[in-house]
Amino acid sequence: MTSVSAVEPDALLAELVATPEGRADPYPRYANLRAVAPVHRSAFGFWALSRYDDCQQLLRHPGVGKDFSGAISAAGLTEEQQAQQYRFRNDRSNMLTTDPPDHTRLRGLVTRAFTPRTVEALRPRIVALVDELLAGFGADEVDVMDALAFPLPVTVIGEMLSVPAGDRPGLRPLVRSVTAVLELSITPAALDEATSAEAELEAYFAGLVAERRAHPGDDLLTKLIEAEDKGDQLSERELISTAILLFAAGFETTTHLIGNGLLALLRHPDQLARLRADRSLIRPAVEELLRYDSPVQLAARTAYEDLSIGGHQIEAGSVVLALLGAANHDPVRFRDPERLDVGRDDGPPMSFGGGIHFCLGAALARVEAQVVLDRLLDRFATIELVGAPPTHRDSLTLRGLVDLRVRFTS
Ligand code: HEM
């Protein structure tokens, strides 16, 4: 960890949001922010919460939602780009971006595919996929991001949605471009790129929907199409937007859970050895890796009414950020939070959010990460980091690695 000199809350937030150093190493900044201003109204126009209980309270509050129409940060953007940003922030066509009753309807159409029970039934297929990928690891060093962390989750969600295998790698950069709009600040160039990537994804999934409509299968996309065809349950636009959301959310975050998690273990060889010696720790270990370095670092809400959180009055209309990565390192909730402890039992991390938007794919992400760790430890006697320290993607909301070079020996 680098040392952090700033103690003024807005200076800390500015480092987190706007500097590569802050984005690469947010945890000491969160700790300072939590110490000096845990419920903070920033000069940037949003409130920031960095304590676990306050974040939970926000996300579970019935008086908050996803209408960000008042939250325009126009800095450096042309009028046309402001309109694009407005459109992204107010795209009310999938569950992630809607409030009840639309949220309830859209989420209800797919919940059954993601229950812990349904997902448990996928475990054997996930084991087979991981084994297939590991069989390709040779004696040379491997970039785990390319060889495992991306291909596993994209294959799992791709199979669920019947996205042909050959198309999946080409969709990855498009998804990455679109997720840039989740960041708190976006450059004009990134916004333009996100806009054209979104159009490409929509065209692709519109084609896939037409194809599945002509040739129905036993997949989730076909089920969604049937829901649309029945009448008023789902519009064509909602269908395509939901397919894109499920596909993107299904791999982008889990890819980073595998990368961040493996990196944390490789930097704590005692914890890796402990896990190797006691596989009953696989489940708590995955919870701990989610907590220690979460792939999603924040979730935003708009207050629809005046809120009272952590002794502060937050007025209706405010945008409020739950800093999930900060909540995960709150010492009131997690003993000695900067320590990685694969046997930790302090309760669940905030990494999957909370309230009605709690991550739909949590069970799936957990099973994929559990299988990866278990099979890696079965298959390889030693696992070690090689080369230069891995670099982080330059983003805050979605936290992950660009590459992760590792040597495995049987
Ligand atoms: C480690 C991996 C994952 C993490 C850390 C993660 C995190 C999150 C978080 C924090 C939210 C809430 C966002 C908010 O409140 O604004 C969310 C929502 C969501 N996640 Fe995940 N996610 C992961 C994997 C997955 C997977 C595998 C899927 C599978 C499709 C998925 C699908 C979704 C969906 C559909 C939502 C929207 C739920 C709603 O709005 O009701 N996620 N996720």
Tab-separated table of N, CA, C and O in Angstrom, residues 25-75:
chain	number	residue	atom	x	y	z
A	25	ASP	N	-5.141	2.102	-5.609
A	25	ASP	CA	-4.952	1.734	-4.194
A	25	ASP	C	-5.957	2.500	-3.330
A	25	ASP	O	-5.592	3.419	-2.587
A	26	PRO	N	-7.237	2.118	-3.403
A	26	PRO	CA	-8.260	2.930	-2.717
A	26	PRO	C	-8.314	2.737	-1.203
A	26	PRO	O	-8.796	3.614	-0.497
A	27	TYR	N	-7.837	1.585	-0.701
A	27	TYR	CA	-8.137	1.237	0.700
A	27	TYR	C	-7.603	2.217	1.739
A	27	TYR	O	-8.337	2.565	2.682
A	28	PRO	N	-6.349	2.706	1.646
A	28	PRO	CA	-5.923	3.694	2.644
A	28	PRO	C	-6.724	4.990	2.554
A	28	PRO	O	-6.975	5.641	3.570
A	29	ARG	N	-7.193	5.328	1.333
A	29	ARG	CA	-8.028	6.531	1.194
A	29	ARG	C	-9.383	6.322	1.874
A	29	ARG	O	-9.894	7.204	2.554
A	30	TYR	N	-9.962	5.149	1.667
A	30	TYR	CA	-11.232	4.846	2.338
A	30	TYR	C	-11.066	4.955	3.855
A	30	TYR	O	-11.937	5.471	4.549
A	31	ALA	N	-9.956	4.395	4.367
A	31	ALA	CA	-9.753	4.386	5.826
A	31	ALA	C	-9.681	5.816	6.345
A	31	ALA	O	-10.306	6.157	7.364
A	32	ASN	N	-8.966	6.677	5.630
A	32	ASN	CA	-8.888	8.083	6.055
A	32	ASN	C	-10.255	8.751	5.973
A	32	ASN	O	-10.664	9.482	6.871
A	33	LEU	N	-10.964	8.486	4.876
A	33	LEU	CA	-12.278	9.108	4.689
A	33	LEU	C	-13.219	8.665	5.817
A	33	LEU	O	-13.930	9.481	6.410
A	34	ARG	N	-13.211	7.358	6.120
A	34	ARG	CA	-14.085	6.830	7.175
A	34	ARG	C	-13.748	7.481	8.518
A	34	ARG	O	-14.629	7.763	9.329
A	35	ALA	N	-12.457	7.736	8.731
A	35	ALA	CA	-12.041	8.333	10.001
A	35	ALA	C	-12.451	9.803	10.103
A	35	ALA	O	-12.890	10.260	11.156
A	36	VAL	N	-12.323	10.549	8.995
A	36	VAL	CA	-12.572	11.996	9.108
A	36	VAL	C	-14.005	12.395	8.748
A	36	VAL	O	-14.516	13.376	9.294
A	37	ALA	N	-14.651	11.677	7.840
A	37	ALA	CA	-15.999	12.081	7.405
A	37	ALA	C	-16.746	10.877	6.837
A	37	ALA	O	-16.912	10.751	5.629
A	38	PRO	N	-17.234	9.988	7.714
A	38	PRO	CA	-17.847	8.742	7.215
A	38	PRO	C	-19.135	8.964	6.428
A	38	PRO	O	-19.477	8.152	5.570
A	39	VAL	N	-19.850	10.048	6.740
A	39	VAL	CA	-21.026	10.424	5.941
A	39	VAL	C	-20.708	11.820	5.424
A	39	VAL	O	-20.745	12.790	6.163
A	40	HIS	N	-20.351	11.905	4.144
A	40	HIS	CA	-19.753	13.153	3.677
A	40	HIS	C	-20.499	13.719	2.472
A	40	HIS	O	-20.688	13.040	1.470
A	41	ARG	N	-20.891	15.005	2.591
A	41	ARG	CA	-21.471	15.682	1.434
A	41	ARG	C	-20.308	16.333	0.688
A	41	ARG	O	-19.686	17.282	1.186
A	42	SER	N	-20.011	15.831	-0.502
A	42	SER	CA	-18.798	16.264	-1.184
A	42	SER	C	-19.031	17.511	-2.011
A	42	SER	O	-20.182	17.857	-2.341
A	43	ALA	N	-17.924	18.130	-2.375
A	43	ALA	CA	-18.003	19.304	-3.250
A	43	ALA	C	-18.366	18.894	-4.676
A	43	ALA	O	-18.637	19.747	-5.523
A	44	PHE	N	-18.352	17.577	-4.944
A	44	PHE	CA	-18.657	17.103	-6.314
A	44	PHE	C	-20.153	16.907	-6.522
A	44	PHE	O	-20.586	16.437	-7.562
A	45	GLY	N	-20.918	17.172	-5.482
A	45	GLY	CA	-22.375	17.109	-5.650
A	45	GLY	C	-22.997	15.814	-5.155
A	45	GLY	O	-24.202	15.669	-5.163
A	46	PHE	N	-22.186	14.844	-4.714
A	46	PHE	CA	-22.791	13.623	-4.180
A	46	PHE	C	-22.376	13.434	-2.724
A	46	PHE	O	-21.404	14.035	-2.262
A	47	TRP	N	-23.137	12.607	-2.007
A	47	TRP	CA	-22.762	12.185	-0.665
A	47	TRP	C	-21.992	10.872	-0.772
A	47	TRP	O	-22.266	10.069	-1.673
A	48	ALA	N	-21.053	10.642	0.139
A	48	ALA	CA	-20.289	9.384	0.128
A	48	ALA	C	-20.348	8.740	1.506
A	48	ALA	O	-20.058	9.391	2.510
A	49	LEU	N	-20.742	7.460	1.528
A	49	LEU	CA	-20.835	6.700	2.785
A	49	LEU	C	-19.721	5.666	2.809
A	49	LEU	O	-19.567	4.897	1.847
A	50	SER	N	-18.968	5.599	3.911
A	50	SER	CA	-17.844	4.650	3.947
A	50	SER	C	-17.917	3.670	5.113
A	50	SER	O	-16.995	2.904	5.334
A	51	ARG	N	-19.033	3.693	5.894
A	51	ARG	CA	-19.198	2.702	6.961
A	51	ARG	C	-20.186	1.629	6.518
A	51	ARG	O	-21.156	1.916	5.803
A	52	TYR	N	-19.947	0.406	6.982
A	52	TYR	CA	-20.770	-0.744	6.587
A	52	TYR	C	-22.251	-0.494	6.869
A	52	TYR	O	-23.106	-0.627	5.978
A	53	ASP	N	-22.558	-0.147	8.122
A	53	ASP	CA	-23.969	-0.041	8.504
A	53	ASP	C	-24.685	1.065	7.733
A	53	ASP	O	-25.856	0.910	7.363
A	54	ASP	N	-23.987	2.160	7.479
A	54	ASP	CA	-24.606	3.257	6.723
A	54	ASP	C	-24.888	2.833	5.278
A	54	ASP	O	-25.934	3.170	4.706
A	55	CYS	N	-23.945	2.092	4.688
A	55	CYS	CA	-24.156	1.611	3.302
A	55	CYS	C	-25.355	0.671	3.244
A	55	CYS	O	-26.210	0.780	2.357
A	56	GLN	N	-25.427	-0.238	4.224
A	56	GLN	CA	-26.573	-1.169	4.277
A	56	GLN	C	-27.881	-0.390	4.384
A	56	GLN	O	-28.851	-0.682	3.696
A	57	GLN	N	-27.871	0.608	5.276
A	57	GLN	CA	-29.096	1.386	5.499
A	57	GLN	C	-29.539	2.062	4.206
A	57	GLN	O	-30.718	2.057	3.851
A	58	LEU	N	-28.574	2.631	3.480
A	58	LEU	CA	-28.910	3.294	2.217
A	58	LEU	C	-29.530	2.303	1.235
A	58	LEU	O	-30.601	2.541	0.670
A	59	LEU	N	-28.828	1.178	1.010
A	59	LEU	CA	-29.261	0.266	-0.052
A	59	LEU	C	-30.595	-0.404	0.281
A	59	LEU	O	-31.329	-0.811	-0.616
A	60	ARG	N	-30.895	-0.527	1.577
A	60	ARG	CA	-32.166	-1.160	1.959
A	60	ARG	C	-33.289	-0.152	2.156
A	60	ARG	O	-34.411	-0.533	2.466
A	61	HIS	N	-32.985	1.116	2.009
A	61	HIS	CA	-33.987	2.149	2.305
A	61	HIS	C	-35.073	2.174	1.232
A	61	HIS	O	-34.762	2.193	0.040
A	62	PRO	N	-36.355	2.176	1.640
A	62	PRO	CA	-37.422	2.210	0.625
A	62	PRO	C	-37.527	3.560	-0.087
A	62	PRO	O	-38.145	3.650	-1.153
A	63	GLY	N	-36.909	4.591	0.474
A	63	GLY	CA	-37.042	5.926	-0.123
A	63	GLY	C	-35.898	6.301	-1.044
A	63	GLY	O	-35.641	7.489	-1.252
A	64	VAL	N	-35.195	5.309	-1.613
A	64	VAL	CA	-34.121	5.622	-2.570
A	64	VAL	C	-34.352	4.848	-3.861
A	64	VAL	O	-35.103	3.873	-3.889
A	65	GLY	N	-33.718	5.274	-4.946
A	65	GLY	CA	-33.904	4.561	-6.208
A	65	GLY	C	-32.872	4.931	-7.241
A	65	GLY	O	-31.820	5.502	-6.925
A	66	LYS	N	-33.192	4.610	-8.481
A	66	LYS	CA	-32.206	4.647	-9.557
A	66	LYS	C	-32.462	5.758	-10.581
A	66	LYS	O	-31.957	5.690	-11.695
A	67	ASP	N	-33.261	6.748	-10.221
A	67	ASP	CA	-33.489	7.852	-11.157
A	67	ASP	C	-32.388	8.894	-10.962
A	67	ASP	O	-32.386	9.630	-9.972
A	68	PHE	N	-31.450	8.922	-11.891
A	68	PHE	CA	-30.317	9.846	-11.773
A	68	PHE	C	-30.468	11.037	-12.723
A	68	PHE	O	-29.479	11.655	-13.099
A	69	SER	N	-31.713	11.352	-13.106
A	69	SER	CA	-31.874	12.401	-14.121
A	69	SER	C	-31.352	13.755	-13.650
A	69	SER	O	-30.953	14.581	-14.456
A	70	GLY	N	-31.317	13.959	-12.313
A	70	GLY	CA	-30.799	15.238	-11.827
A	70	GLY	C	-29.287	15.277	-11.755
A	70	GLY	O	-28.694	16.336	-11.529
A	71	ALA	N	-28.637	14.130	-11.942
A	71	ALA	CA	-27.206	14.033	-11.663
A	71	ALA	C	-26.373	14.114	-12.919
A	71	ALA	O	-25.868	13.128	-13.417
A	72	ILE	N	-26.236	15.295	-13.449
A	72	ILE	CA	-25.441	15.437	-14.662
A	72	ILE	C	-24.114	16.083	-14.308
A	72	ILE	O	-24.076	17.142	-13.696
A	73	SER	N	-23.005	15.418	-14.659
A	73	SER	CA	-21.716	16.079	-14.478
A	73	SER	C	-21.237	16.459	-15.875
A	73	SER	O	-20.851	15.613	-16.665
A	74	ALA	N	-21.360	17.720	-16.180
A	74	ALA	CA	-21.185	18.153	-17.564
A	74	ALA	C	-19.730	18.474	-17.915
A	74	ALA	O	-19.436	18.792	-19.057
A	75	ALA	N	-18.827	18.351	-16.912
A	75	ALA	CA	-17.451	18.814	-17.125
A	75	ALA	C	-16.829	18.261	-18.393
A	75	ALA	O	-16.701	17.049	-18.553
